[in-house]
Coordinates of C-alpha atoms in Angstrom, one line a residue:
Chain A
M757 CA 36.4 130.5 -227.1
T758 CA 33.2 129.1 -225.5
D759 CA 30.9 126.6 -227.2
I760 CA 27.5 127.5 -225.7
T761 CA 26.1 130.5 -223.9
I762 CA 23.1 129.8 -221.7
I763 CA 21.2 132.8 -220.4
G764 CA 19.2 132.3 -217.3
T765 CA 19.7 130.3 -214.1
G766 CA 16.4 128.5 -213.7
N767 CA 15.4 124.9 -214.2
M768 CA 15.8 124.9 -218.0
A769 CA 19.2 126.5 -217.7
R770 CA 20.2 123.8 -215.3
G771 CA 18.9 121.1 -217.7
L772 CA 20.5 122.6 -220.8
A773 CA 23.8 123.2 -219.0
S774 CA 23.8 119.6 -217.7
R775 CA 23.5 118.4 -221.3
A776 CA 26.1 120.8 -222.6
I777 CA 28.6 119.5 -220.0
A778 CA 27.6 115.9 -220.8
A779 CA 28.4 116.7 -224.4
G780 CA 31.9 118.0 -223.4
R781 CA 31.1 121.5 -224.4
S782 CA 32.3 124.6 -222.6
V783 CA 29.6 126.8 -221.2
Q784 CA 29.1 130.5 -220.4
L785 CA 26.3 131.0 -218.0
L786 CA 24.8 134.5 -217.8
A787 CA 22.4 135.3 -215.0
H788 CA 19.7 137.8 -215.6
E789 CA 20.9 140.2 -212.9
D790 CA 22.5 138.4 -210.1
K791 CA 25.8 136.9 -210.9
A792 CA 25.8 134.9 -207.7
K793 CA 23.0 132.8 -209.1
A794 CA 25.1 131.9 -212.1
E795 CA 28.0 131.1 -209.9
A796 CA 25.9 128.9 -207.7
L797 CA 24.6 127.0 -210.7
A798 CA 28.1 126.8 -212.1
N799 CA 29.4 125.3 -208.9
E800 CA 26.6 122.8 -208.9
L801 CA 27.4 121.8 -212.5
G802 CA 31.1 121.2 -211.7
S803 CA 33.5 122.3 -214.4
G804 CA 34.0 124.1 -217.6
V805 CA 31.5 126.8 -216.8
T806 CA 32.2 130.5 -216.8
T807 CA 29.7 133.0 -215.4
G808 CA 28.5 136.5 -216.0
V809 CA 25.3 138.6 -216.2
L810 CA 23.1 139.7 -219.0
G811 CA 24.8 142.4 -220.9
D812 CA 28.2 140.8 -220.8
S813 CA 29.7 139.8 -224.1
V814 CA 28.2 136.6 -225.5
E815 CA 31.0 134.1 -225.9
G816 CA 29.3 131.0 -227.2
Q817 CA 28.8 130.3 -230.8
I818 CA 25.4 128.8 -229.8
V819 CA 23.3 131.0 -227.6
I820 CA 20.4 129.4 -225.6
P821 CA 18.2 131.8 -223.6
A822 CA 16.5 129.6 -221.0
V823 CA 13.8 132.2 -220.5
Y824 CA 10.3 133.0 -221.4
F825 CA 9.4 134.3 -224.9
D826 CA 9.1 138.0 -223.8
A827 CA 12.4 137.9 -222.0
S828 CA 14.0 136.3 -225.1
K829 CA 12.7 139.2 -227.2
A830 CA 14.2 141.6 -224.7
I831 CA 17.6 139.8 -224.9
V832 CA 17.5 140.0 -228.7
S833 CA 16.8 143.8 -228.5
Q834 CA 19.5 144.3 -225.9
Y835 CA 22.3 142.6 -227.9
G836 CA 21.2 143.7 -231.3
E837 CA 24.0 143.3 -233.9
A838 CA 26.2 141.6 -231.3
L839 CA 24.3 138.4 -232.0
S840 CA 25.2 138.4 -235.7
G841 CA 26.7 135.1 -236.7
K842 CA 25.5 133.3 -233.6
V843 CA 23.1 130.4 -233.6
Y844 CA 20.2 131.5 -231.4
V845 CA 18.2 128.5 -230.0
D846 CA 14.6 129.4 -229.2
I847 CA 13.3 126.9 -226.6
T848 CA 10.2 128.8 -225.7
N849 CA 6.5 127.9 -225.7
P850 CA 4.7 131.2 -226.0
V851 CA 1.7 130.2 -223.9
D852 CA -0.9 133.0 -223.2
F853 CA -0.7 132.7 -219.4
S854 CA -3.7 135.0 -219.0
T855 CA -5.9 132.2 -220.4
F856 CA -3.7 129.1 -220.4
D857 CA -5.8 128.2 -223.4
S858 CA -3.8 129.2 -226.5
L859 CA -0.4 130.5 -227.7
A860 CA 0.2 134.2 -227.6
V861 CA 1.6 134.5 -231.1
A862 CA -0.3 135.3 -234.3
A863 CA -1.7 132.4 -236.2
G864 CA 0.6 131.3 -239.0
S865 CA 3.6 132.4 -236.9
S866 CA 5.6 131.1 -234.0
A867 CA 7.9 132.5 -231.3
A868 CA 10.9 131.3 -233.3
E869 CA 9.7 133.1 -236.4
E870 CA 9.0 136.3 -234.5
L871 CA 12.4 136.2 -232.9
Q872 CA 14.0 135.7 -236.4
K873 CA 12.3 138.9 -237.6
I874 CA 14.2 141.0 -234.9
T875 CA 17.6 139.4 -234.7
P876 CA 20.6 139.0 -237.1
A877 CA 21.4 135.7 -235.4
T878 CA 20.3 132.5 -237.0
V879 CA 17.3 131.2 -235.0
V880 CA 16.8 127.5 -234.5
K881 CA 13.9 126.0 -232.7
A882 CA 14.7 123.2 -230.3
F883 CA 14.2 121.9 -226.7
N884 CA 10.7 123.3 -226.4
T885 CA 9.2 119.8 -225.9
T886 CA 11.7 118.6 -223.3
F887 CA 11.0 119.4 -219.6
A888 CA 13.9 120.6 -217.5
G889 CA 14.1 117.6 -215.2
T890 CA 14.3 115.2 -218.2
L891 CA 17.2 117.2 -219.6
V892 CA 19.1 117.0 -216.3
S893 CA 18.8 113.2 -216.4
G894 CA 19.1 112.9 -220.1
E895 CA 16.4 110.3 -220.4
V896 CA 12.9 109.2 -219.3
S897 CA 12.1 105.8 -218.1
G898 CA 15.3 104.4 -219.6
Q899 CA 14.4 105.8 -223.0
Q900 CA 16.4 108.4 -224.9
L901 CA 14.9 111.9 -225.0
D902 CA 13.7 113.2 -228.4
V903 CA 14.9 116.7 -229.3
L904 CA 12.8 118.2 -232.1
I905 CA 14.7 120.7 -234.2
A906 CA 13.5 123.2 -236.8
G907 CA 15.5 125.8 -238.7
D908 CA 16.1 127.3 -242.1
D909 CA 19.9 127.3 -242.0
E910 CA 21.5 123.9 -242.5
S911 CA 24.7 124.5 -240.7
A912 CA 22.9 126.1 -237.7
V913 CA 20.5 123.2 -237.5
K914 CA 23.4 120.8 -237.7
A915 CA 25.2 122.6 -234.9
V916 CA 22.2 122.2 -232.6
S917 CA 21.6 118.6 -233.7
D918 CA 25.3 117.7 -233.1
F919 CA 25.1 119.2 -229.6
A920 CA 22.0 117.2 -228.8
S921 CA 23.5 114.0 -230.2
A922 CA 26.8 114.6 -228.3
A923 CA 24.7 115.1 -225.2
G924 CA 23.2 111.6 -225.5
L925 CA 19.8 112.8 -226.9
N926 CA 17.9 111.7 -230.0
A927 CA 18.0 114.7 -232.3
I928 CA 15.2 114.8 -234.9
T929 CA 15.4 117.5 -237.5
V930 CA 11.8 118.3 -238.4
G931 CA 12.1 120.9 -241.2
P932 CA 12.3 124.6 -241.7
L933 CA 11.8 127.3 -239.0
R934 CA 8.1 127.6 -239.7
R935 CA 7.7 124.1 -238.4
A936 CA 8.1 125.8 -235.0
Q937 CA 4.4 126.4 -235.4
Q938 CA 3.8 122.7 -234.9
L939 CA 6.5 122.3 -232.4
E940 CA 5.1 125.0 -230.2
Q941 CA 1.6 123.6 -230.3
T942 CA 3.0 120.2 -229.5
G943 CA 5.0 121.7 -226.7
F944 CA 1.9 123.4 -225.4
L945 CA 0.1 120.1 -225.5
N946 CA 2.9 118.6 -223.5
I947 CA 2.6 121.4 -220.9
L948 CA -1.2 121.0 -220.7
L949 CA -0.8 117.3 -219.8
S950 CA 1.4 118.1 -216.8
A951 CA -0.9 121.0 -215.8
N952 CA -4.0 118.8 -215.8
D953 CA -4.9 117.6 -212.3
D954 CA -6.8 114.7 -213.8
L955 CA -3.6 113.2 -215.2
P956 CA -1.5 112.2 -212.2
D957 CA 1.0 110.3 -214.4
F958 CA 2.1 113.6 -215.8
Q959 CA 4.2 115.7 -213.3
W960 CA 6.5 117.9 -215.5
N961 CA 8.8 114.9 -215.8
S962 CA 7.3 113.1 -218.8
A963 CA 8.7 113.1 -222.3
L964 CA 7.2 113.4 -225.7
K965 CA 8.7 110.7 -227.9
F966 CA 8.1 109.6 -231.5
L967 CA 8.7 105.8 -231.4
P968 CA 9.8 104.3 -234.6
A969 CA 8.6 100.8 -235.4
V970 CA 11.3 98.2 -234.9
Chain B
M196 CA -27.8 97.3 -231.4
T197 CA -24.4 98.0 -232.8
D198 CA -21.6 99.6 -230.7
I199 CA -19.5 101.3 -233.3
T200 CA -20.1 102.4 -236.9
I201 CA -17.0 103.0 -239.0
I202 CA -17.4 104.8 -242.3
G203 CA -14.8 104.1 -244.9
T204 CA -12.9 101.0 -246.0
G205 CA -9.3 102.3 -246.2
N206 CA -6.3 101.8 -243.9
M207 CA -7.7 103.8 -241.0
A208 CA -11.0 102.0 -241.2
R209 CA -9.1 98.7 -241.0
G210 CA -7.1 99.9 -238.0
L211 CA -10.0 101.2 -236.1
A212 CA -12.2 98.2 -236.9
S213 CA -9.3 95.9 -235.7
R214 CA -9.3 97.8 -232.4
A215 CA -13.1 97.7 -232.1
I216 CA -13.0 93.9 -232.5
A217 CA -10.1 93.5 -230.1
A218 CA -12.3 95.5 -227.6
G219 CA -15.2 93.0 -228.1
R220 CA -17.4 95.7 -229.7
S221 CA -19.9 95.0 -232.6
V222 CA -19.1 97.0 -235.7
Q223 CA -21.1 98.3 -238.6
L224 CA -18.9 99.1 -241.6
L225 CA -20.2 101.5 -244.2
A226 CA -18.4 101.8 -247.5
H227 CA -18.5 105.0 -249.3
E228 CA -20.2 103.6 -252.4
D229 CA -19.1 100.0 -253.0
K230 CA -20.6 97.6 -250.5
A231 CA -18.2 94.9 -251.8
K232 CA -15.3 96.8 -250.3
A233 CA -17.0 96.8 -246.9
E234 CA -17.8 93.1 -247.2
A235 CA -14.2 92.3 -248.2
L236 CA -12.8 94.2 -245.1
A237 CA -15.5 92.6 -242.9
N238 CA -14.4 89.1 -244.1
E239 CA -10.8 90.0 -243.4
L240 CA -11.7 91.2 -239.9
G241 CA -13.4 88.0 -239.0
S242 CA -16.6 88.4 -237.0
G243 CA -19.2 90.7 -235.5
V244 CA -19.1 93.1 -238.5
T245 CA -22.1 94.1 -240.4
T246 CA -21.8 96.0 -243.7
G247 CA -23.5 98.7 -245.7
V248 CA -22.9 101.8 -247.7
L249 CA -23.0 105.5 -246.9
G250 CA -26.6 106.6 -246.6
D251 CA -27.7 103.4 -244.7
S252 CA -29.0 104.0 -241.2
V253 CA -26.1 104.5 -238.7
E254 CA -26.5 101.8 -236.1
G255 CA -23.6 102.5 -233.9
Q256 CA -23.7 104.7 -230.8
I257 CA -20.2 105.8 -231.6
V258 CA -19.6 106.8 -235.2
I259 CA -16.1 107.0 -236.6
P260 CA -15.7 108.3 -240.1
A261 CA -12.3 107.1 -241.3
V262 CA -12.2 109.6 -244.0
Y263 CA -10.6 113.0 -244.8
F264 CA -12.0 116.2 -243.3
D265 CA -13.9 117.3 -246.4
A266 CA -15.6 113.9 -246.7
S267 CA -16.4 114.0 -243.0
K268 CA -18.2 117.4 -243.5
A269 CA -20.2 115.8 -246.3
I270 CA -21.2 112.9 -244.1
V271 CA -22.4 115.2 -241.4
S272 CA -24.4 117.2 -244.0
Q273 CA -25.9 114.0 -245.5
Y274 CA -27.1 112.5 -242.2
G275 CA -28.2 115.8 -240.6
E276 CA -30.4 115.2 -237.6
A277 CA -30.0 111.4 -237.9
L278 CA -26.7 111.8 -236.0
S279 CA -28.4 113.5 -233.0
G280 CA -27.5 111.6 -229.8
K281 CA -24.5 109.9 -231.5
V282 CA -20.9 110.3 -230.4
Y283 CA -19.0 111.4 -233.6
V284 CA -15.3 110.8 -233.4
D285 CA -13.2 113.1 -235.6
I286 CA -9.9 111.4 -236.4
T287 CA -8.9 113.9 -239.2
N288 CA -5.8 116.0 -239.7
P289 CA -7.0 118.8 -242.0
V290 CA -3.7 119.2 -243.8
D291 CA -3.7 121.7 -246.7
F292 CA -2.5 119.2 -249.3
S293 CA -2.0 122.0 -251.9
T294 CA 1.0 123.2 -249.8
F295 CA 1.6 120.4 -247.3
D296 CA 2.8 123.3 -245.1
S297 CA -0.1 124.1 -242.8
L298 CA -3.6 123.0 -241.7
A299 CA -6.6 124.1 -243.8
V300 CA -8.8 125.3 -240.9
A301 CA -8.9 128.8 -239.6
A302 CA -6.5 129.8 -236.8
G303 CA -8.1 129.4 -233.4
S304 CA -10.3 126.5 -234.7
S305 CA -9.9 122.9 -235.7
A306 CA -11.5 120.3 -237.8
A307 CA -13.3 118.9 -234.7
E308 CA -14.7 122.3 -233.8
E309 CA -15.8 123.0 -237.4
L310 CA -17.6 119.7 -237.5
Q311 CA -19.3 120.4 -234.1
K312 CA -20.7 123.6 -235.6
I313 CA -22.6 121.6 -238.3
T314 CA -23.8 118.5 -236.5
P315 CA -26.2 117.7 -233.7
A316 CA -23.9 114.8 -232.8
T317 CA -21.4 115.1 -229.9
V318 CA -18.0 115.5 -231.5
V319 CA -15.0 114.0 -229.8
K320 CA -11.4 114.3 -231.2
A321 CA -9.4 111.1 -231.1
F322 CA -7.1 108.8 -233.1
N323 CA -5.6 111.6 -235.2
T324 CA -2.1 110.9 -233.9
T325 CA -2.2 107.2 -234.5
F326 CA -1.3 105.8 -237.8
A327 CA -3.4 103.0 -239.4
G328 CA -0.8 100.3 -239.2
T329 CA -0.1 100.9 -235.5
L330 CA -3.9 100.6 -234.8
V331 CA -4.0 97.2 -236.5
S332 CA -1.2 95.9 -234.3
G333 CA -2.3 97.9 -231.3
E334 CA 1.3 98.7 -230.2
V335 CA 4.6 100.0 -231.5
S336 CA 7.9 98.4 -230.6
G337 CA 6.2 96.6 -227.7
Q338 CA 4.9 99.8 -226.2
Q339 CA 1.2 100.6 -225.8
L340 CA -0.2 103.2 -228.2
D341 CA -1.3 106.5 -226.8
V342 CA -4.7 107.7 -227.9
L343 CA -5.2 111.4 -227.2
I344 CA -8.8 112.4 -226.7
A345 CA -10.5 115.8 -226.5
G346 CA -14.2 116.7 -226.0
D347 CA -16.6 118.9 -224.2
D348 CA -19.1 116.2 -223.2
E349 CA -17.9 114.1 -220.3
S350 CA -20.0 111.0 -221.2
A351 CA -19.0 111.1 -224.8
V352 CA -15.3 111.4 -224.0
K353 CA -15.7 108.5 -221.6
A354 CA -17.3 106.4 -224.2
V355 CA -14.3 106.9 -226.5
S356 CA -11.8 106.5 -223.7
D357 CA -13.5 103.3 -222.6
F358 CA -13.4 102.0 -226.2
A359 CA -9.7 102.8 -226.5
S360 CA -8.9 101.2 -223.1
A361 CA -10.9 98.1 -223.9
A362 CA -8.9 97.9 -227.2
G363 CA -5.7 97.7 -225.2
L364 CA -4.6 101.3 -225.9
N365 CA -3.5 104.0 -223.5
A366 CA -6.3 106.5 -223.5
I367 CA -5.3 110.1 -222.4
T368 CA -8.1 112.6 -222.0
V369 CA -6.5 115.9 -222.9
G370 CA -9.2 118.4 -222.3
P371 CA -12.1 120.2 -224.0
L372 CA -12.8 120.0 -227.8
R373 CA -10.8 123.1 -228.5
R374 CA -7.7 121.1 -227.5
A375 CA -8.2 119.6 -231.0
Q376 CA -6.2 122.6 -232.2
Q377 CA -3.1 121.2 -230.4
L378 CA -3.9 117.6 -231.3
E379 CA -4.2 118.4 -235.0
Q380 CA -1.0 120.4 -235.1
T381 CA 0.7 117.5 -233.3
G382 CA -0.9 115.0 -235.7
F383 CA 0.4 117.2 -238.6
L384 CA 3.9 117.0 -237.0
N385 CA 3.6 113.3 -236.8
I386 CA 2.6 113.1 -240.5
L387 CA 5.5 115.5 -241.5
L388 CA 8.1 113.2 -239.9
S389 CA 6.9 110.2 -242.0
A390 CA 6.7 112.3 -245.1
N391 CA 10.3 113.6 -244.7
D392 CA 12.7 111.6 -246.9
D393 CA 15.5 112.7 -244.6
L394 CA 14.1 110.6 -241.7
P395 CA 14.2 107.0 -242.8
D396 CA 13.2 105.8 -239.3
F397 CA 9.7 107.2 -239.9
Q398 CA 7.7 105.2 -242.4
W399 CA 4.1 105.8 -241.4
N400 CA 4.4 103.2 -238.7
S401 CA 5.8 105.2 -235.8
A402 CA 3.9 106.3 -232.8
L403 CA 3.7 109.5 -230.8
K404 CA 3.9 108.7 -227.1
F405 CA 4.0 110.7 -223.9
L406 CA 6.3 108.8 -221.6
P407 CA 5.6 109.3 -217.9
A408 CA 8.6 109.2 -215.7
V409 CA 8.8 105.9 -213.7

């Protein structure tokens, strides 16, 4: 029995797997094609990580594809009913990279909602506003990272929130899955700041945070 | 010669006028109908504030209607060409209050862009992610408030950015006016957190902040 399956071996996979291990969770790491990449990242992470490639049985109760939106849609299609009963965490920001000026989902929808239409898994939106490097370290400038979570299923949302909290992050449950519309626009804004050459303070290592008054 | 005209006498007018005075700017405060309300707020603010009512000549080079989106459209219609040459700061979040579930502007647009279509003023988006109370105090939890700014005209954006900086705030110029689409969805998210009874930490006095890594 594995707690969390992470698909992908890039920077976001590294960040999420780092947090999973910090939370004491067992991790299955599936490479897209090259199992050696999963093994290399597993070795780097240290312990409690099993490896495989896309197409292998998904062992985790929580599945986090650390891939772009289009790749996530392909994963959902590939696994089909095998994802039934799983919590599928959508971390994507579906930026239209041809223009870098808008999101590539229809107005009034979101990547998370589009994925929910095509999978029997329970989709939860989370981790789309946290950059990879900040997940590796688990904080920014000594402050706890916010993880914004949206979903329609209470127990699925709680599973993701519990994971984030156990990983030392500040989990904020925002509302139903359609709130992903706001989370993705906010994630896009976060990306735009780092992509903006006029803003040298933002170098893909900043963090969006909602500071409560104290 | 007045620096900034603020239209409205509510909480956001109080917050913005407080910052304007902190920045050493002269302020014209126009009440919607009741000049006594403008006078009361001016007395509270202390000094350098002149008062009037909507319809009076707009003296400020920067005009900030501290009102809802529909009221801002009405102001633009009322003043027409008299706003030519002014910097018009759109602080609104055009929430559909009948559902509290989405924004009430067309997809691919924003309140700021809609206003720009109907005014000869130069519209700049700003202050839509900062709650009134945080503007009065100028900070949250000892941290500088972020003011996110978007606009197409460089000198107009600079005028707003200079004001925010002089007021002790952290001005971040995000990009062109169409970035208001992201700022308004992010502002809506900020509102949704405070409106959510399940999140007792958020009571209309929190602040959205992009923390750079240090």
